[in-house]
Amino acid sequence: MRVLITGAAGFIGFHLSQRLLHRNIEVVGLDCISTYYSAQLKRDRLSILESLDGFKFYEEDLGNADAVSKIFGDEKPTHVVNLAAQPGVRYSKENPRAYAHSNISGFLNVLESCRANPVEHLVFASTSSVYGATQALPFTEQDGTEHPLTFYAASKKANELMAHNYAHLFDIPATGVRFFTVYGPWGRPDMALFIFTKAILENRPIPLFNGGKMARDFTYVEDIARGLESLLPLPPSKDDNWNSKSPDPSFSGVAPYKILNIGRGKSEELMRYVSVLEEKLGKKAIIDNQPYPEGDLQATWADTTALESLTGFKPQIDIEEGVSNFVDWYMDYFKQ
Ligand SMILES: NC(=O)c1ccc[n+]([C@@H]2O[C@H](COP(=O)([O-])OP(=O)(O)OC[C@H]3O[C@@H](n4cnc5c(N)ncnc54)[C@H](O)[C@@H]3O)[C@@H](O)[C@H]2O)c1
């Protein structure tokens, strides 16, 4: 396997790259080091990857079609994991064009490059946000995703549709993976755990929406990396069992295409997440109650039966262990 990972300097891309490199799998990383959050954090992740054998890196923007196509042509990856994206649900209201650039045009360039340089399997990041206004918990891959509440979710749903089409037209085996609130060491500074830890340590209030009464399926980043690793050697094929009169949206009879959830499979109230963090830090949070943000889902909860029956893998790290590992990393990284 020679795996091209876009977004390799990002949170999940870093963990997946590290995991594959430790198994002696060659990794070609691509990332533009966007400044949506600390470029230094991305460069620090990269310097760890660059110290490992088998890693090669390109600093490039997915929006640059010629450059992306040249990297694919030169490197000839057997597998591609597309993690590069403009993330964040709330920022997509402020700056939708950043999402159109990286998530839609950028992903089209990845698809075009897979068309010109056939790969055994394209795995690409989607999100639990695509479930949008659907409230059937836990979310299964068969649930409706036609009602996105944010432009971020719409851009990821677009990725799923684009990949289905390219899988059909050009026979590119493609698996879209819906991640559920990922956290852990080397995490993103725009996400709750990072924001809360920093604020508690600095004696500042933490913004808590709706009294902490929203629930998330918090998924530890190493579980995501393990799930992705287990999927790589399992490209989908067209499925004869697909009933075109009542089509299952999670796979296809006309394309080698599949959609899977990767979540811990538990829904935890945000207030409990905060309590686990307070306990680890040995310090109480000052709560700043805020109204419910428009576009955020009330609750998320992944049904991961499909992932487990395909790969035998089920995410297993609970928030007590995951939050503790995050805080240990945070203290060490910022020398607190
Ligand atoms: N972290 C989560 O909770 C979560 C949940 C659901 C889905 N996802 C998805 O998983 C993927 C990885 O997320 P993450 O948390 O690691 O985010 P991240 O921001 O840490 O990583 C994304 C990386 O992509 C790079 N990038 C952005 N635009 C690019 C472009 N045009 N060209 C090249 N590189 C570009 C960024 O510099 C960044 O390093 C994303 O697609 C995200 O939407 C993440």
Short mmCIF file of C-alpha atoms and ligand atoms in Angstrom, two decimals:
data_model
loop_
_atom_site.label_atom_id
_atom_site.label_comp_id
_atom_site.label_asym_id
_atom_site.label_seq_id
_atom_site.Cartn_x
_atom_site.Cartn_y
_atom_site.Cartn_z
CA MET A 1 0.00 0.00 0.00
CA ARG A 2 1.13 3.52 -0.77
CA VAL A 3 -1.39 5.86 0.82
CA LEU A 4 -1.88 9.49 -0.14
CA ILE A 5 -3.43 11.36 2.78
CA THR A 6 -4.76 14.84 2.14
CA GLY A 7 -4.93 17.00 5.26
CA ALA A 8 -1.97 15.06 6.73
CA ALA A 9 -0.93 18.02 8.91
CA GLY A 10 -4.46 18.20 10.31
CA PHE A 11 -5.71 16.57 13.50
CA ILE A 12 -7.06 13.29 12.08
CA GLY A 13 -4.59 13.18 9.16
CA PHE A 14 -1.68 13.37 11.60
CA HIS A 15 -2.96 10.46 13.70
CA LEU A 16 -3.78 8.30 10.68
CA SER A 17 -0.39 9.02 9.06
CA GLN A 18 1.43 8.15 12.26
CA ARG A 19 -0.52 4.92 12.66
CA LEU A 20 0.18 3.75 9.09
CA LEU A 21 3.86 4.74 9.23
CA HIS A 22 4.28 2.70 12.43
CA ARG A 23 3.03 -0.27 10.42
CA ASN A 24 5.65 0.38 7.70
CA ILE A 25 3.06 1.62 5.20
CA GLU A 26 4.33 4.42 2.96
CA VAL A 27 2.45 7.70 3.37
CA VAL A 28 2.42 10.66 0.99
CA GLY A 29 1.01 13.65 2.86
CA LEU A 30 -0.54 16.70 1.25
CA ASP A 31 -1.69 19.81 3.12
CA CYS A 32 -1.78 23.55 2.44
CA ILE A 33 -1.31 24.39 6.17
CA SER A 34 -4.38 26.62 6.12
CA THR A 35 -4.46 29.31 8.79
CA TYR A 36 -8.01 28.55 9.99
CA TYR A 37 -6.24 27.61 13.23
CA SER A 38 -2.61 27.65 14.43
CA ALA A 39 -0.23 26.87 11.57
CA GLN A 40 2.42 26.20 14.25
CA LEU A 41 0.36 23.30 15.63
CA LYS A 42 0.17 21.83 12.11
CA ARG A 43 3.92 22.29 11.59
CA ASP A 44 4.63 20.62 14.94
CA ARG A 45 2.52 17.63 13.93
CA LEU A 46 4.37 17.54 10.60
CA SER A 47 7.79 17.57 12.20
CA ILE A 48 6.85 14.36 14.07
CA LEU A 49 5.70 12.73 10.82
CA GLU A 50 8.84 13.88 9.02
CA SER A 51 10.97 12.13 11.64
CA LEU A 52 9.41 8.77 10.67
CA ASP A 53 10.59 6.54 7.81
CA GLY A 54 8.31 6.28 4.79
CA PHE A 55 6.77 9.78 4.96
CA LYS A 56 6.91 12.29 2.13
CA PHE A 57 5.13 15.63 2.23
CA TYR A 58 3.78 18.14 -0.28
CA GLU A 59 2.67 21.59 0.88
CA GLU A 60 -0.02 22.23 -1.69
CA ASP A 61 -3.58 23.49 -2.00
CA LEU A 62 -6.20 21.00 -3.25
CA GLY A 63 -7.69 23.89 -5.21
CA ASN A 64 -4.65 23.81 -7.50
CA ALA A 65 -5.80 21.19 -10.03
CA ASP A 66 -2.52 20.94 -11.98
CA ALA A 67 -0.38 20.54 -8.86
CA VAL A 68 -2.70 17.90 -7.37
CA SER A 69 -2.77 15.96 -10.61
CA LYS A 70 1.05 16.08 -10.84
CA ILE A 71 1.42 14.76 -7.27
CA PHE A 72 -0.88 11.82 -8.09
CA GLY A 73 1.01 11.17 -11.35
CA ASP A 74 4.43 11.30 -9.66
CA GLU A 75 3.51 9.36 -6.53
CA LYS A 76 1.05 6.82 -7.95
CA PRO A 77 -0.75 6.10 -4.66
CA THR A 78 -2.61 2.79 -4.39
CA HIS A 79 -5.00 4.26 -1.80
CA VAL A 80 -6.20 7.78 -1.05
CA VAL A 81 -7.71 9.15 2.16
CA ASN A 82 -9.19 12.59 1.66
CA LEU A 83 -9.24 14.42 4.99
CA ALA A 84 -8.29 17.93 3.81
CA ALA A 85 -11.22 20.25 4.19
CA GLN A 86 -12.40 23.51 5.61
CA PRO A 87 -13.96 22.16 8.84
CA GLY A 88 -16.23 23.79 11.42
CA VAL A 89 -20.01 24.12 11.40
CA ARG A 90 -20.39 27.70 12.67
CA TYR A 91 -17.63 29.27 10.53
CA SER A 92 -19.47 28.06 7.41
CA LYS A 93 -22.10 30.75 7.92
CA GLU A 94 -19.38 33.44 7.95
CA ASN A 95 -17.24 32.18 5.11
CA PRO A 96 -19.05 29.68 2.86
CA ARG A 97 -16.60 30.29 0.00
CA ALA A 98 -13.77 28.66 1.97
CA TYR A 99 -15.92 25.48 2.01
CA ALA A 100 -16.70 25.71 -1.70
CA HIS A 101 -12.97 26.06 -2.40
CA SER A 102 -11.53 23.24 -0.28
CA ASN A 103 -14.45 20.86 0.14
CA ILE A 104 -16.06 21.08 -3.29
CA SER A 105 -13.48 22.29 -5.86
CA GLY A 106 -10.65 20.67 -3.90
CA PHE A 107 -12.47 17.34 -3.69
CA LEU A 108 -13.32 17.49 -7.41
CA ASN A 109 -9.57 17.77 -8.07
CA VAL A 110 -9.00 14.64 -5.95
CA LEU A 111 -11.68 12.78 -7.93
CA GLU A 112 -10.25 13.92 -11.26
CA SER A 113 -6.79 12.79 -10.16
CA CYS A 114 -8.18 9.36 -9.16
CA ARG A 115 -9.80 9.18 -12.60
CA ALA A 116 -6.46 9.87 -14.33
CA ASN A 117 -4.44 7.66 -11.94
CA PRO A 118 -6.66 4.73 -10.89
CA VAL A 119 -6.48 3.82 -7.21
CA GLU A 120 -7.63 0.69 -5.40
CA HIS A 121 -9.68 2.63 -2.87
CA LEU A 122 -10.63 6.24 -2.18
CA VAL A 123 -11.76 6.84 1.40
CA PHE A 124 -13.09 10.33 2.11
CA ALA A 125 -14.22 12.21 5.22
CA SER A 126 -17.85 13.07 5.64
CA THR A 127 -19.55 14.08 8.88
CA SER A 128 -22.43 13.38 11.26
CA SER A 129 -23.56 16.94 10.41
CA VAL A 130 -25.09 15.57 7.18
CA TYR A 131 -27.92 14.09 9.30
CA GLY A 132 -29.03 17.71 9.81
CA ALA A 133 -32.68 17.99 10.77
CA THR A 134 -33.08 14.20 10.96
CA GLN A 135 -33.67 13.22 14.59
CA ALA A 136 -33.85 9.43 14.45
CA LEU A 137 -31.27 8.46 17.07
CA PRO A 138 -28.95 6.63 16.80
CA PHE A 139 -28.17 7.70 13.23
CA THR A 140 -27.85 4.84 10.78
CA GLU A 141 -26.45 5.20 7.27
CA GLN A 142 -29.98 4.62 5.95
CA ASP A 143 -31.36 7.76 7.65
CA GLY A 144 -32.23 10.78 5.54
CA THR A 145 -29.51 13.36 4.89
CA GLU A 146 -31.51 15.68 2.65
CA HIS A 147 -31.88 18.42 5.27
CA PRO A 148 -28.47 19.94 6.07
CA LEU A 149 -28.56 22.81 8.56
CA THR A 150 -25.14 24.29 7.75
CA PHE A 151 -23.19 24.96 4.57
CA TYR A 152 -20.42 22.76 5.99
CA ALA A 153 -22.87 19.83 6.08
CA ALA A 154 -24.10 20.68 2.58
CA SER A 155 -20.51 20.63 1.27
CA LYS A 156 -19.91 17.18 2.81
CA LYS A 157 -23.19 15.83 1.46
CA ALA A 158 -22.04 17.17 -1.93
CA ASN A 159 -18.82 15.12 -1.49
CA GLU A 160 -20.87 11.97 -0.96
CA LEU A 161 -22.86 12.60 -4.15
CA MET A 162 -19.78 13.57 -6.19
CA ALA A 163 -17.96 10.40 -5.08
CA HIS A 164 -20.98 8.24 -5.99
CA ASN A 165 -20.99 9.72 -9.47
CA TYR A 166 -17.24 9.25 -10.02
CA ALA A 167 -17.45 5.71 -8.61
CA HIS A 168 -20.18 5.01 -11.18
CA LEU A 169 -18.66 6.75 -14.21
CA PHE A 170 -15.00 5.86 -13.69
CA ASP A 171 -15.15 2.79 -11.47
CA ILE A 172 -13.31 4.41 -8.55
CA PRO A 173 -14.11 2.34 -5.42
CA ALA A 174 -15.10 4.99 -2.87
CA THR A 175 -16.08 4.87 0.80
CA GLY A 176 -17.43 7.97 2.55
CA VAL A 177 -16.93 7.94 6.31
CA ARG A 178 -19.12 10.03 8.59
CA PHE A 179 -17.10 11.03 11.66
CA PHE A 180 -18.78 12.02 14.93
CA THR A 181 -17.15 14.79 17.10
CA VAL A 182 -13.54 13.67 17.16
CA TYR A 183 -11.27 14.59 20.10
CA GLY A 184 -7.90 13.64 21.54
CA PRO A 185 -4.23 14.68 21.77
CA TRP A 186 -3.05 17.16 19.10
CA GLY A 187 -6.72 18.20 18.75
CA ARG A 188 -8.18 21.24 17.05
CA PRO A 189 -8.10 24.57 18.94
CA ASP A 190 -11.56 25.49 17.57
CA MET A 191 -13.24 22.48 19.21
CA ALA A 192 -14.92 22.32 22.63
CA LEU A 193 -12.37 20.24 24.55
CA PHE A 194 -9.48 22.53 23.59
CA ILE A 195 -11.48 25.74 24.23
CA PHE A 196 -12.76 24.46 27.61
CA THR A 197 -9.35 23.23 28.82
CA LYS A 198 -7.67 26.52 27.95
CA ALA A 199 -10.42 28.60 29.58
CA ILE A 200 -10.55 26.54 32.79
CA LEU A 201 -6.77 26.72 33.19
CA GLU A 202 -6.86 30.50 32.60
CA ASN A 203 -9.79 30.99 35.06
CA ARG A 204 -12.02 32.25 32.27
CA PRO A 205 -15.67 31.23 31.79
CA ILE A 206 -16.46 28.49 29.29
CA PRO A 207 -19.27 29.17 26.82
CA LEU A 208 -21.87 26.42 27.28
CA PHE A 209 -24.78 26.25 24.87
CA ASN A 210 -28.24 25.35 26.14
CA GLY A 211 -27.02 24.58 29.68
CA GLY A 212 -24.82 21.77 28.34
CA LYS A 213 -27.97 19.89 27.35
CA MET A 214 -26.80 18.98 23.91
CA ALA A 215 -25.40 15.52 23.39
CA ARG A 216 -22.57 14.33 21.20
CA ASP A 217 -21.12 10.99 20.22
CA PHE A 218 -17.55 11.88 21.25
CA THR A 219 -15.11 9.72 19.30
CA TYR A 220 -11.50 9.31 20.32
CA VAL A 221 -9.13 10.11 17.46
CA GLU A 222 -7.23 6.81 17.69
CA ASP A 223 -10.53 4.96 17.17
CA ILE A 224 -11.03 7.00 13.98
CA ALA A 225 -7.49 6.16 12.80
CA ARG A 226 -8.03 2.46 13.54
CA GLY A 227 -11.37 2.50 11.74
CA LEU A 228 -9.83 4.13 8.66
CA GLU A 229 -6.92 1.71 8.68
CA SER A 230 -9.29 -1.27 8.82
CA LEU A 231 -11.31 0.10 5.89
CA LEU A 232 -8.41 0.74 3.51
CA PRO A 233 -8.03 -2.88 2.27
CA LEU A 234 -11.82 -3.26 1.87
CA PRO A 235 -12.91 -1.32 -1.24
CA PRO A 236 -16.62 -1.59 -2.00
CA SER A 237 -17.99 -3.18 -5.15
CA LYS A 238 -21.32 -2.77 -6.92
CA ASP A 239 -23.92 -4.64 -4.93
CA ASP A 240 -26.40 -6.96 -6.65
CA ASN A 241 -28.60 -6.93 -3.55
CA TRP A 242 -29.34 -3.24 -4.04
CA ASN A 243 -33.01 -2.72 -4.70
CA SER A 244 -33.34 0.16 -7.14
CA LYS A 245 -37.09 0.42 -6.42
CA SER A 246 -36.39 1.15 -2.76
CA PRO A 247 -32.70 2.10 -2.79
CA ASP A 248 -30.56 1.94 0.35
CA PRO A 249 -28.59 5.24 0.29
CA SER A 250 -25.54 3.73 2.04
CA PHE A 251 -24.38 1.54 -0.86
CA SER A 252 -25.07 1.20 -4.53
CA GLY A 253 -25.99 -1.24 -7.26
CA VAL A 254 -24.58 0.99 -9.96
CA ALA A 255 -21.31 2.09 -8.38
CA PRO A 256 -18.57 0.67 -6.11
CA TYR A 257 -19.63 2.99 -3.30
CA LYS A 258 -20.36 2.82 0.42
CA ILE A 259 -21.16 5.15 3.30
CA LEU A 260 -20.24 4.29 6.90
CA ASN A 261 -20.51 5.94 10.31
CA ILE A 262 -17.50 5.95 12.63
CA GLY A 263 -18.50 7.04 16.13
CA ARG A 264 -18.00 5.70 19.65
CA GLY A 265 -21.63 4.59 19.58
CA LYS A 266 -22.63 6.48 22.75
CA SER A 267 -24.29 9.86 23.13
CA GLU A 268 -22.99 11.92 26.06
CA GLU A 269 -24.37 15.23 27.32
CA LEU A 270 -21.87 18.05 26.97
CA MET A 271 -22.21 18.75 30.72
CA ARG A 272 -20.86 15.26 31.47
CA TYR A 273 -17.92 15.88 29.12
CA VAL A 274 -17.22 19.06 31.14
CA SER A 275 -17.46 17.13 34.46
CA VAL A 276 -14.92 14.55 33.25
CA LEU A 277 -12.62 17.42 32.23
CA GLU A 278 -13.06 19.22 35.59
CA GLU A 279 -12.19 16.02 37.42
CA LYS A 280 -9.01 15.49 35.38
CA LEU A 281 -7.93 19.13 35.79
CA GLY A 282 -8.91 19.15 39.48
CA LYS A 283 -10.63 22.47 38.89
CA LYS A 284 -14.24 23.65 38.41
CA ALA A 285 -15.32 25.44 35.25
CA ILE A 286 -17.00 28.85 35.36
CA ILE A 287 -20.03 28.36 33.13
CA ASP A 288 -21.20 31.09 30.74
CA ASN A 289 -24.61 29.89 29.55
CA GLN A 290 -25.34 30.78 25.94
CA PRO A 291 -28.39 30.26 23.74
CA TYR A 292 -28.54 27.34 21.39
CA PRO A 293 -26.48 28.09 18.24
CA GLU A 294 -28.35 28.01 14.96
CA GLY A 295 -27.42 25.00 12.82
CA ASP A 296 -25.96 22.87 15.63
CA LEU A 297 -27.58 19.47 16.06
CA GLN A 298 -29.34 18.85 19.40
CA ALA A 299 -27.81 15.39 19.65
CA THR A 300 -25.65 12.99 17.68
CA TRP A 301 -25.26 9.27 18.19
CA ALA A 302 -23.73 6.82 15.72
CA ASP A 303 -25.00 3.37 14.93
CA THR A 304 -21.75 1.62 13.99
CA THR A 305 -23.16 -1.83 13.21
CA ALA A 306 -22.25 -1.53 9.53
CA LEU A 307 -18.61 -0.64 10.28
CA GLU A 308 -18.34 -3.51 12.73
CA SER A 309 -19.84 -6.10 10.41
CA LEU A 310 -17.58 -5.02 7.54
CA THR A 311 -14.29 -4.66 9.44
CA GLY A 312 -14.80 -6.39 12.80
CA PHE A 313 -13.72 -3.12 14.44
CA LYS A 314 -15.79 -1.18 16.95
CA PRO A 315 -14.59 2.11 18.47
CA GLN A 316 -13.98 1.55 22.16
CA ILE A 317 -12.31 4.46 23.96
CA ASP A 318 -14.55 6.18 26.53
CA ILE A 319 -14.40 9.87 27.41
CA GLU A 320 -12.72 9.25 30.80
CA GLU A 321 -9.65 7.77 29.07
CA GLY A 322 -9.79 10.04 26.01
CA VAL A 323 -10.16 13.33 27.91
CA SER A 324 -7.38 12.29 30.28
CA ASN A 325 -5.03 11.60 27.33
CA PHE A 326 -5.93 14.96 25.82
CA VAL A 327 -5.19 16.86 29.04
CA ASP A 328 -1.84 15.06 29.45
CA TRP A 329 -0.88 16.07 25.90
CA TYR A 330 -2.11 19.67 26.41
CA MET A 331 -0.10 20.09 29.63
CA ASP A 332 3.00 18.74 27.96
CA TYR A 333 2.63 20.69 24.69
CA PHE A 334 1.97 24.03 26.39
CA LYS A 335 4.31 23.24 29.31
CA GLN A 336 1.61 24.05 31.88
N1 LIG B 1 -12.66 16.60 13.90
C1 LIG B 1 -13.96 16.28 13.83
O1 LIG B 1 -14.68 16.24 14.85
C2 LIG B 1 -14.59 15.94 12.50
C3 LIG B 1 -15.93 15.51 12.50
C4 LIG B 1 -16.52 15.19 11.28
C5 LIG B 1 -15.81 15.29 10.11
N2 LIG B 1 -14.52 15.73 10.13
C6 LIG B 1 -13.80 15.83 8.86
O2 LIG B 1 -12.58 15.11 8.98
C7 LIG B 1 -11.56 15.72 8.19
C8 LIG B 1 -10.34 16.03 9.03
O3 LIG B 1 -10.76 16.90 10.09
P1 LIG B 1 -9.75 17.44 11.19
O4 LIG B 1 -10.51 17.56 12.45
O5 LIG B 1 -8.50 16.66 11.14
O6 LIG B 1 -9.51 18.92 10.64
P2 LIG B 1 -8.15 19.75 10.47
O7 LIG B 1 -8.55 21.14 10.10
O8 LIG B 1 -7.29 19.56 11.65
O9 LIG B 1 -7.46 19.05 9.21
C9 LIG B 1 -7.75 19.39 7.89
C10 LIG B 1 -6.44 19.75 7.19
O10 LIG B 1 -6.75 20.05 5.83
C11 LIG B 1 -5.93 21.11 5.42
N3 LIG B 1 -6.60 21.80 4.32
C12 LIG B 1 -7.71 22.57 4.38
N4 LIG B 1 -8.01 23.03 3.15
C13 LIG B 1 -7.07 22.53 2.31
C14 LIG B 1 -6.83 22.67 0.93
N5 LIG B 1 -7.63 23.42 0.14
N6 LIG B 1 -5.76 22.04 0.38
C15 LIG B 1 -4.93 21.29 1.16
N7 LIG B 1 -5.10 21.13 2.49
C16 LIG B 1 -6.16 21.74 3.05
C17 LIG B 1 -5.76 22.00 6.65
O11 LIG B 1 -4.59 22.78 6.59
C18 LIG B 1 -5.75 20.98 7.79
O12 LIG B 1 -4.42 20.67 8.17
C19 LIG B 1 -12.20 16.96 7.56
O13 LIG B 1 -12.65 16.61 6.28
C20 LIG B 1 -13.38 17.24 8.48
O14 LIG B 1 -14.40 17.93 7.81
C21 LIG B 1 -13.89 16.05 11.30
#
